[in-house]
Amino acid sequence: MLEAEVAIVGAGAAGLSLAHRLTRPVPGAGRLSVVLVDAPPGPLRPPRRTWCFWEAGPGPYDAALTTQWERLRIHTPEGRTVEDGIAPLRYKMLRSDDFEALVARDLADGDDVRRLEATVETVRATADGAEVRARADDGRPLTVRARWVFDSRPPGSLPAARTTLLQHFHGWFVRTARPIFDPGTVGLMDFRVPQPSHGLAFGYVLPTGRRDALVEYTEFSRAVLPRQDYEAALRHYTEDVLRLGPVHVTSTETGVIPMTDARFPRRAAPSVFRIGAAGGATRPSTGYTFSAVQRQTRAVAEALRAGRHPLPPAPHSARSRAMDAVMLRALDSGRVDGAAFFARLFSHVPMERLLRFLDGRTRLHEDLAVGARTPVLPMLRSAAELPFLPRRPFPGPGP
């Protein structure tokens, strides 16, 4: 039996970010006892992944970054190139292994956070908080009682929604025989790949050197593909579109991200909260999650330090969620051509402003200016029908 003021379940981006923030000394604030329960190595532990996000200037995880860029490039379906700087923002790439190593070093330097490896079986409310029951690898039962519990484990299924698409991707970390990449520019969306009958597809190039890059094939659609289809799409993209020549694949990554207007509850019991993707941190229109996780965990840590009620804030504003719901409906209904939709946005809106828009940091007049660059009538029709659409469970398995 362990007792703590805070228990964190899951050591992915959200769990580690919250634990990391609670270890940082804050002048005038008291110290909190924290237990972080991480799944043992195996299928319940988050897979290795690459997070991308943008922020102005230096950030708290710069020491762990793979690299960062100040320019973005888009290729339209017709092959036209759109390129622009994003100053004062920087587009950053962080691999989960490097992030975990940085956080682990900082946690090891203090004694506020105790880490456990165990499989969590139940999280239930108690009279004065909550109780986490788990089992260690050797079968021993473990119980953690805490005043507050923050659960970052992915839900077993997606909440009911009017629209749910999946952003699914497969990527190769490649090394080329000749220096071909521009290490100062991200290839954010390359629509010169064949488009599916429903949804959209694009290539994605994150160069880490003149000969090294992460090259991905991504689709927004209702269902994932067989593994061989991703491999075939990547071979076509690297050989026929990018013309990289011979490449050596050093590692791969695969992922599925829900793009949904579902409502993710952030409170499971009076003292139990959901954080991260499980608490709605994934932006429905883009799949980006890391920046919203940082905003959410920062607010929770500040509330705990100040002795306030630590309900995690909504990661995205109501206006952002409403606009995303309209976009998802327009895309899923086929009223807008997805590749043309995004290519038009990046062609007519300054990239720095568009990134702030995608992060929910633009003002109303800027949102209206962005909206004017979309197909207005299809978007209005989608907005008008949303209130009458039922919310249904997602028919497939949860990502």
CSV table of C-alpha atoms in Angstrom, one decimal:
chain,number,residue,atom,x,y,z
A,1,MET,CA,0.0,0.0,0.0
A,2,LEU,CA,1.4,3.4,-1.1
A,3,GLU,CA,-0.1,6.8,-0.3
A,4,ALA,CA,0.5,10.0,-2.2
A,5,GLU,CA,-1.1,13.3,-2.9
A,6,VAL,CA,-1.0,12.6,-6.7
A,7,ALA,CA,-1.0,9.4,-8.7
A,8,ILE,CA,-0.3,9.5,-12.4
A,9,VAL,CA,-1.3,6.4,-14.5
A,10,GLY,CA,0.6,6.0,-17.7
A,11,ALA,CA,4.1,7.3,-18.7
A,12,GLY,CA,3.4,8.5,-22.2
A,13,ALA,CA,3.7,12.2,-23.2
A,14,ALA,CA,0.9,13.4,-20.8
A,15,GLY,CA,1.9,11.3,-17.8
A,16,LEU,CA,5.6,12.1,-18.1
A,17,SER,CA,4.9,15.8,-18.8
A,18,LEU,CA,2.8,16.2,-15.7
A,19,ALA,CA,5.3,14.3,-13.5
A,20,HIS,CA,8.1,16.4,-14.9
A,21,ARG,CA,6.3,19.6,-14.1
A,22,LEU,CA,5.5,18.5,-10.6
A,23,THR,CA,9.2,18.0,-9.9
A,24,ARG,CA,10.3,21.5,-10.8
A,25,PRO,CA,10.8,23.7,-7.8
A,26,VAL,CA,8.4,26.7,-7.6
A,27,PRO,CA,9.3,29.5,-5.2
A,28,GLY,CA,6.8,29.7,-2.4
A,29,ALA,CA,5.0,26.5,-3.4
A,30,GLY,CA,4.9,23.4,-1.3
A,31,ARG,CA,6.2,20.0,-2.5
A,32,LEU,CA,3.8,17.3,-3.5
A,33,SER,CA,4.3,13.5,-3.2
A,34,VAL,CA,3.7,11.8,-6.5
A,35,VAL,CA,3.5,8.2,-7.7
A,36,LEU,CA,3.9,7.5,-11.4
A,37,VAL,CA,2.6,4.1,-12.5
A,38,ASP,CA,4.1,2.9,-15.8
A,39,ALA,CA,3.1,-0.2,-17.6
A,40,PRO,CA,5.8,-2.9,-17.8
A,41,PRO,CA,7.5,-3.5,-21.2
A,42,GLY,CA,5.0,-5.0,-23.5
A,43,PRO,CA,1.8,-4.2,-25.4
A,44,LEU,CA,0.4,-1.8,-22.8
A,45,ARG,CA,3.4,0.5,-23.0
A,46,PRO,CA,3.1,3.3,-25.6
A,47,PRO,CA,5.1,2.5,-28.8
A,48,ARG,CA,8.1,4.6,-29.8
A,49,ARG,CA,6.9,7.6,-31.8
A,50,THR,CA,7.9,11.0,-33.1
A,51,TRP,CA,6.1,14.2,-31.9
A,52,CYS,CA,6.1,17.4,-33.9
A,53,PHE,CA,5.0,20.8,-32.6
A,54,TRP,CA,5.8,24.4,-33.0
A,55,GLU,CA,6.6,27.2,-30.5
A,56,ALA,CA,8.3,30.6,-30.5
A,57,GLY,CA,11.9,30.4,-29.4
A,58,PRO,CA,13.4,28.0,-27.0
A,59,GLY,CA,11.3,25.5,-25.1
A,60,PRO,CA,11.7,23.2,-22.0
A,61,TYR,CA,12.5,20.1,-24.1
A,62,ASP,CA,15.0,21.7,-26.6
A,63,ALA,CA,17.9,19.6,-25.1
A,64,ALA,CA,16.1,16.4,-26.3
A,65,LEU,CA,15.1,17.6,-29.8
A,66,THR,CA,16.2,15.7,-32.9
A,67,THR,CA,16.1,19.0,-34.8
A,68,GLN,CA,14.0,22.1,-35.6
A,69,TRP,CA,13.2,24.1,-38.6
A,70,GLU,CA,12.1,27.6,-39.5
A,71,ARG,CA,10.6,27.0,-43.0
A,72,LEU,CA,7.7,24.9,-44.3
A,73,ARG,CA,7.1,23.6,-47.8
A,74,ILE,CA,3.9,22.4,-49.4
A,75,HIS,CA,3.4,20.7,-52.8
A,76,THR,CA,-0.1,21.1,-54.3
A,77,PRO,CA,-1.8,18.2,-56.2
A,78,GLU,CA,-0.8,20.0,-59.4
A,79,GLY,CA,2.8,20.0,-58.4
A,80,ARG,CA,3.1,23.7,-57.5
A,81,THR,CA,5.5,24.4,-54.6
A,82,VAL,CA,4.5,26.8,-51.7
A,83,GLU,CA,7.2,27.6,-49.3
A,84,ASP,CA,7.4,30.2,-46.5
A,85,GLY,CA,9.2,31.0,-43.2
A,86,ILE,CA,7.3,30.7,-39.9
A,87,ALA,CA,9.3,33.1,-37.7
A,88,PRO,CA,9.1,33.6,-34.8
A,89,LEU,CA,7.8,30.0,-34.6
A,90,ARG,CA,10.0,27.0,-34.9
A,91,TYR,CA,8.8,23.6,-36.0
A,92,LYS,CA,10.3,21.0,-33.7
A,93,MET,CA,10.8,17.2,-33.8
A,94,LEU,CA,11.0,15.2,-30.6
A,95,ARG,CA,11.4,11.5,-30.5
A,96,SER,CA,9.7,9.7,-27.6
A,97,ASP,CA,12.9,7.9,-26.5
A,98,ASP,CA,14.8,11.2,-26.2
A,99,PHE,CA,11.9,12.8,-24.3
A,100,GLU,CA,11.6,9.9,-21.9
A,101,ALA,CA,15.4,9.9,-21.2
A,102,LEU,CA,15.4,13.7,-20.5
A,103,VAL,CA,12.4,13.4,-18.1
A,104,ALA,CA,13.8,10.2,-16.4
A,105,ARG,CA,17.1,12.0,-15.6
A,106,ASP,CA,15.3,14.9,-14.1
A,107,LEU,CA,13.0,12.7,-12.1
A,108,ALA,CA,16.0,10.7,-10.8
A,109,ASP,CA,17.6,13.9,-9.5
A,110,GLY,CA,14.7,14.5,-7.1
A,111,ASP,CA,12.7,12.4,-4.6
A,112,ASP,CA,9.2,13.9,-5.1
A,113,VAL,CA,8.2,11.3,-7.7
A,114,ARG,CA,8.2,7.6,-7.1
A,115,ARG,CA,8.1,5.4,-10.3
A,116,LEU,CA,6.4,2.0,-10.3
A,117,GLU,CA,6.2,-0.6,-13.1
A,118,ALA,CA,2.8,-2.4,-12.9
A,119,THR,CA,-0.3,-3.2,-14.9
A,120,VAL,CA,-3.2,-1.1,-13.7
A,121,GLU,CA,-6.3,-3.1,-13.2
A,122,THR,CA,-8.8,-0.6,-11.7
A,123,VAL,CA,-9.0,3.1,-10.7
A,124,ARG,CA,-11.9,3.8,-8.4
A,125,ALA,CA,-13.1,6.6,-6.2
A,126,THR,CA,-12.8,6.5,-2.4
A,127,ALA,CA,-14.3,8.8,0.2
A,128,ASP,CA,-11.2,11.0,0.3
A,129,GLY,CA,-9.7,10.6,-3.1
A,130,ALA,CA,-9.1,7.6,-5.3
A,131,GLU,CA,-7.4,4.2,-5.3
A,132,VAL,CA,-5.3,2.6,-8.1
A,133,ARG,CA,-5.0,-1.1,-8.0
A,134,ALA,CA,-2.3,-2.7,-10.1
A,135,ARG,CA,-0.2,-5.9,-10.4
A,136,ALA,CA,3.5,-6.1,-10.7
A,137,ASP,CA,5.3,-8.4,-13.2
A,138,ASP,CA,5.8,-11.1,-10.5
A,139,GLY,CA,2.0,-11.1,-9.7
A,140,ARG,CA,2.2,-9.1,-6.5
A,141,PRO,CA,-0.8,-6.8,-6.0
A,142,LEU,CA,-0.1,-3.1,-5.6
A,143,THR,CA,-2.4,-0.4,-4.3
A,144,VAL,CA,-1.8,3.3,-4.5
A,145,ARG,CA,-4.1,5.7,-2.6
A,146,ALA,CA,-4.1,9.3,-3.6
A,147,ARG,CA,-6.0,12.5,-3.2
A,148,TRP,CA,-5.9,13.1,-7.0
A,149,VAL,CA,-5.4,10.6,-9.8
A,150,PHE,CA,-4.6,11.6,-13.4
A,151,ASP,CA,-5.1,8.7,-15.9
A,152,SER,CA,-3.5,9.1,-19.3
A,153,ARG,CA,-4.1,5.6,-20.6
A,154,PRO,CA,-5.8,5.4,-24.0
A,155,PRO,CA,-9.6,4.6,-23.9
A,156,GLY,CA,-10.6,1.1,-25.0
A,157,SER,CA,-13.0,2.7,-27.5
A,158,LEU,CA,-13.8,6.1,-28.9
A,159,PRO,CA,-16.7,8.1,-27.6
A,160,ALA,CA,-19.8,8.5,-29.8
A,161,ALA,CA,-19.4,11.2,-32.5
A,162,ARG,CA,-21.0,12.7,-35.5
A,163,THR,CA,-17.8,12.3,-37.5
A,164,THR,CA,-14.8,10.2,-36.9
A,165,LEU,CA,-11.9,9.8,-39.4
A,166,LEU,CA,-8.6,8.2,-38.7
A,167,GLN,CA,-5.2,9.7,-39.5
A,168,HIS,CA,-3.0,6.7,-40.1
A,169,PHE,CA,0.5,6.7,-41.3
A,170,HIS,CA,3.7,4.7,-41.9
A,171,GLY,CA,7.1,6.3,-42.0
A,172,TRP,CA,10.7,5.3,-42.9
A,173,PHE,CA,13.8,6.9,-41.4
A,174,VAL,CA,16.0,6.9,-44.5
A,175,ARG,CA,19.6,7.6,-45.4
A,176,THR,CA,20.2,8.4,-49.1
A,177,ALA,CA,23.3,7.7,-51.1
A,178,ARG,CA,23.7,11.4,-52.1
A,179,PRO,CA,22.9,14.7,-50.3
A,180,ILE,CA,19.4,15.5,-51.4
A,181,PHE,CA,17.4,16.9,-48.5
A,182,ASP,CA,17.2,20.6,-47.5
A,183,PRO,CA,17.9,20.4,-43.7
A,184,GLY,CA,16.3,23.8,-43.1
A,185,THR,CA,12.8,23.1,-44.5
A,186,VAL,CA,10.0,20.7,-43.6
A,187,GLY,CA,8.0,19.1,-46.3
A,188,LEU,CA,4.7,19.3,-44.4
A,189,MET,CA,2.1,18.2,-46.9
A,190,ASP,CA,3.0,16.8,-50.3
A,191,PHE,CA,-0.2,16.0,-52.3
A,192,ARG,CA,1.6,14.6,-55.3
A,193,VAL,CA,0.7,11.1,-54.2
A,194,PRO,CA,-2.4,9.2,-55.5
A,195,GLN,CA,-5.5,10.3,-53.6
A,196,PRO,CA,-7.9,7.7,-52.1
A,197,SER,CA,-11.5,7.6,-53.2
A,198,HIS,CA,-12.5,8.8,-49.7
A,199,GLY,CA,-10.5,11.2,-47.6
A,200,LEU,CA,-7.0,12.4,-48.6
A,201,ALA,CA,-3.4,11.4,-48.6
A,202,PHE,CA,-0.1,13.2,-48.5
A,203,GLY,CA,3.7,12.7,-48.1
A,204,TYR,CA,5.6,14.2,-45.2
A,205,VAL,CA,9.4,14.8,-45.1
A,206,LEU,CA,11.3,15.7,-41.9
A,207,PRO,CA,15.0,16.2,-42.9
A,208,THR,CA,17.5,15.7,-40.1
A,209,GLY,CA,20.5,16.2,-42.4
A,210,ARG,CA,21.5,16.4,-46.1
A,211,ARG,CA,21.2,12.6,-46.4
A,212,ASP,CA,18.8,11.7,-43.5
A,213,ALA,CA,15.1,12.2,-43.1
A,214,LEU,CA,11.9,10.8,-41.8
A,215,VAL,CA,9.6,10.2,-44.8
A,216,GLU,CA,6.0,9.3,-44.1
A,217,TYR,CA,2.9,8.4,-46.0
A,218,THR,CA,-0.3,9.6,-44.3
A,219,GLU,CA,-4.0,9.2,-45.0
A,220,PHE,CA,-7.1,10.7,-43.5
A,221,SER,CA,-9.9,8.1,-44.0
A,222,ARG,CA,-12.3,5.8,-42.2
A,223,ALA,CA,-10.1,2.7,-42.0
A,224,VAL,CA,-6.5,1.8,-41.9
A,225,LEU,CA,-4.6,0.0,-44.7
A,226,PRO,CA,-2.8,-3.4,-44.8
A,227,ARG,CA,0.9,-3.0,-44.0
A,228,GLN,CA,1.9,-3.9,-47.6
A,229,ASP,CA,-0.2,-0.9,-48.9
A,230,TYR,CA,1.8,1.6,-46.8
A,231,GLU,CA,5.1,0.0,-47.9
A,232,ALA,CA,4.0,0.3,-51.6
A,233,ALA,CA,2.9,3.9,-51.1
A,234,LEU,CA,6.2,4.8,-49.5
A,235,ARG,CA,8.2,3.1,-52.3
A,236,HIS,CA,6.2,5.1,-54.9
A,237,TYR,CA,6.7,8.3,-52.9
A,238,THR,CA,10.4,8.0,-52.4
A,239,GLU,CA,11.2,6.6,-55.8
A,240,ASP,CA,8.8,8.2,-58.2
A,241,VAL,CA,7.8,11.5,-56.5
A,242,LEU,CA,10.9,12.5,-54.4
A,243,ARG,CA,13.3,10.6,-56.7
A,244,LEU,CA,15.7,9.8,-53.8
A,245,GLY,CA,17.5,7.0,-55.5
A,246,PRO,CA,18.8,4.2,-53.4
A,247,VAL,CA,17.8,4.5,-49.7
A,248,HIS,CA,18.7,2.6,-46.6
A,249,VAL,CA,15.8,2.4,-44.1
A,250,THR,CA,17.2,2.6,-40.6
A,251,SER,CA,13.9,2.3,-38.7
A,252,THR,CA,10.2,2.7,-39.2
A,253,GLU,CA,7.2,4.1,-37.3
A,254,THR,CA,3.5,3.5,-37.7
A,255,GLY,CA,0.5,5.2,-36.0
A,256,VAL,CA,-3.2,5.8,-36.0
A,257,ILE,CA,-4.7,9.0,-34.6
A,258,PRO,CA,-8.5,9.6,-34.3
A,259,MET,CA,-9.8,12.8,-35.9
A,260,THR,CA,-13.2,13.1,-34.3
A,261,ASP,CA,-15.8,15.6,-32.9
A,262,ALA,CA,-16.5,13.2,-30.0
A,263,ARG,CA,-16.6,14.7,-26.5
A,264,PHE,CA,-13.8,13.3,-24.4
A,265,PRO,CA,-14.7,13.5,-20.7
A,266,ARG,CA,-11.9,14.9,-18.6
A,267,ARG,CA,-13.4,13.8,-15.2
A,268,ALA,CA,-14.1,10.1,-14.5
A,269,ALA,CA,-14.8,10.5,-10.8
A,270,PRO,CA,-14.6,13.3,-8.2
A,271,SER,CA,-10.9,12.9,-7.8
A,272,VAL,CA,-10.0,11.0,-11.1
A,273,PHE,CA,-9.2,12.9,-14.3
A,274,ARG,CA,-8.2,12.0,-17.9
A,275,ILE,CA,-5.3,13.8,-19.4
A,276,GLY,CA,-3.6,13.8,-22.8
A,277,ALA,CA,-5.2,12.2,-25.8
A,278,ALA,CA,-7.6,10.4,-23.4
A,279,GLY,CA,-8.7,13.9,-22.2
A,280,GLY,CA,-9.2,15.3,-25.7
A,281,ALA,CA,-5.8,16.8,-26.3
A,282,THR,CA,-5.6,15.7,-29.9
A,283,ARG,CA,-6.7,18.5,-32.3
A,284,PRO,CA,-9.5,16.9,-34.4
A,285,SER,CA,-8.6,18.7,-37.6
A,286,THR,CA,-4.8,17.8,-37.6
A,287,GLY,CA,-4.0,15.1,-35.1
A,288,TYR,CA,-1.4,17.2,-33.4
A,289,THR,CA,-1.4,16.5,-29.6
A,290,PHE,CA,1.9,17.5,-28.0
A,291,SER,CA,1.4,21.2,-27.6
A,292,ALA,CA,-2.1,20.8,-26.1
A,293,VAL,CA,-0.7,18.2,-23.7
A,294,GLN,CA,1.8,20.8,-22.5
A,295,ARG,CA,-0.9,23.4,-22.0
A,296,GLN,CA,-3.1,21.0,-20.1
A,297,THR,CA,-0.4,19.6,-17.8
A,298,ARG,CA,1.0,23.1,-17.1
A,299,ALA,CA,-2.5,24.2,-15.9
A,300,VAL,CA,-2.9,21.1,-13.8
A,301,ALA,CA,0.5,21.5,-12.2
A,302,GLU,CA,-0.2,25.1,-11.4
A,303,ALA,CA,-3.5,24.3,-9.8
A,304,LEU,CA,-2.0,21.5,-7.6
A,305,ARG,CA,0.8,23.8,-6.5
A,306,ALA,CA,-1.7,26.5,-5.6
A,307,GLY,CA,-4.0,24.1,-3.8
A,308,ARG,CA,-6.9,24.7,-6.3
A,309,HIS,CA,-9.1,22.1,-7.8
A,310,PRO,CA,-7.0,20.5,-10.6
A,311,LEU,CA,-9.7,19.7,-13.2
A,312,PRO,CA,-7.7,19.7,-16.5
A,313,PRO,CA,-8.8,22.5,-18.8
A,314,ALA,CA,-10.3,21.8,-22.2
A,315,PRO,CA,-7.3,21.5,-24.4
A,316,HIS,CA,-8.9,23.3,-27.3
A,317,SER,CA,-11.4,26.2,-27.3
A,318,ALA,CA,-15.1,25.7,-28.1
A,319,ARG,CA,-14.6,27.8,-31.3
A,320,SER,CA,-11.7,25.6,-32.4
A,321,ARG,CA,-13.7,22.4,-31.8
A,322,ALA,CA,-16.7,23.8,-33.6
A,323,MET,CA,-14.6,24.7,-36.7
A,324,ASP,CA,-13.0,21.3,-36.6
A,325,ALA,CA,-16.4,19.6,-36.5
A,326,VAL,CA,-17.5,21.5,-39.6
A,327,MET,CA,-14.2,20.6,-41.5
A,328,LEU,CA,-14.4,16.9,-40.6
A,329,ARG,CA,-18.1,16.7,-41.7
A,330,ALA,CA,-17.3,18.5,-45.0
A,331,LEU,CA,-14.3,16.2,-45.6
A,332,ASP,CA,-16.1,13.0,-44.6
A,333,SER,CA,-19.2,13.8,-46.7
A,334,GLY,CA,-17.1,14.4,-49.8
A,335,ARG,CA,-18.3,18.0,-50.2
A,336,VAL,CA,-14.8,19.3,-50.2
A,337,ASP,CA,-11.7,17.8,-51.9
A,338,GLY,CA,-9.3,17.3,-49.0
A,339,ALA,CA,-6.1,17.8,-50.9
A,340,ALA,CA,-7.4,20.9,-52.6
A,341,PHE,CA,-8.8,22.2,-49.3
A,342,PHE,CA,-5.4,22.1,-47.5
A,343,ALA,CA,-3.4,23.2,-50.5
A,344,ARG,CA,-5.6,26.3,-50.9
A,345,LEU,CA,-5.2,27.2,-47.2
A,346,PHE,CA,-1.4,27.0,-47.3
A,347,SER,CA,-1.3,28.8,-50.6
A,348,HIS,CA,-3.4,31.8,-49.4
A,349,VAL,CA,-2.7,32.1,-45.7
A,350,PRO,CA,0.7,33.0,-44.2
A,351,MET,CA,2.2,29.8,-42.7
A,352,GLU,CA,3.0,31.4,-39.4
A,353,ARG,CA,-0.7,32.5,-39.0
A,354,LEU,CA,-2.0,29.2,-40.2
A,355,LEU,CA,0.1,27.3,-37.6
A,356,ARG,CA,-1.2,29.6,-34.9
A,357,PHE,CA,-4.7,28.9,-36.2
A,358,LEU,CA,-4.1,25.2,-36.1
A,359,ASP,CA,-2.9,25.6,-32.5
A,360,GLY,CA,-6.0,27.6,-31.5
A,361,ARG,CA,-4.1,30.8,-30.9
A,362,THR,CA,-5.6,33.1,-33.4
A,363,ARG,CA,-8.3,35.8,-32.8
A,364,LEU,CA,-11.8,35.8,-34.2
A,365,HIS,CA,-11.0,38.1,-37.1
A,366,GLU,CA,-8.0,35.9,-38.0
A,367,ASP,CA,-10.2,32.8,-37.9
A,368,LEU,CA,-12.8,34.5,-40.2
A,369,ALA,CA,-10.0,35.4,-42.6
A,370,VAL,CA,-8.9,31.8,-42.7
A,371,GLY,CA,-12.4,30.6,-43.1
A,372,ALA,CA,-12.8,32.9,-46.2
A,373,ARG,CA,-10.1,30.8,-47.9
A,374,THR,CA,-12.2,27.6,-47.6
A,375,PRO,CA,-15.0,26.5,-49.9
A,376,VAL,CA,-17.7,28.6,-48.2
A,377,LEU,CA,-20.9,27.1,-49.4
A,378,PRO,CA,-19.9,23.4,-48.7
A,379,MET,CA,-18.7,24.5,-45.3
A,380,LEU,CA,-21.9,26.4,-44.5
A,381,ARG,CA,-24.0,23.4,-45.6
A,382,SER,CA,-21.9,21.1,-43.3
A,383,ALA,CA,-22.3,23.5,-40.4
A,384,ALA,CA,-26.1,23.7,-40.9
A,385,GLU,CA,-26.6,20.0,-40.7
A,386,LEU,CA,-24.3,19.3,-37.7
A,387,PRO,CA,-27.0,20.0,-35.0
A,388,PHE,CA,-29.3,17.3,-36.6
A,389,LEU,CA,-26.7,14.5,-36.9
A,390,PRO,CA,-26.8,11.8,-34.3
A,391,ARG,CA,-23.7,10.9,-32.3
A,392,ARG,CA,-22.8,7.2,-33.0
A,393,PRO,CA,-20.2,4.9,-31.6
A,394,PHE,CA,-17.1,4.4,-33.9
A,395,PRO,CA,-17.7,1.2,-35.8
A,396,GLY,CA,-14.1,0.0,-35.7
A,397,PRO,CA,-11.6,-0.7,-33.0
A,398,GLY,CA,-10.2,2.2,-31.0
A,399,PRO,CA,-6.7,3.3,-32.1
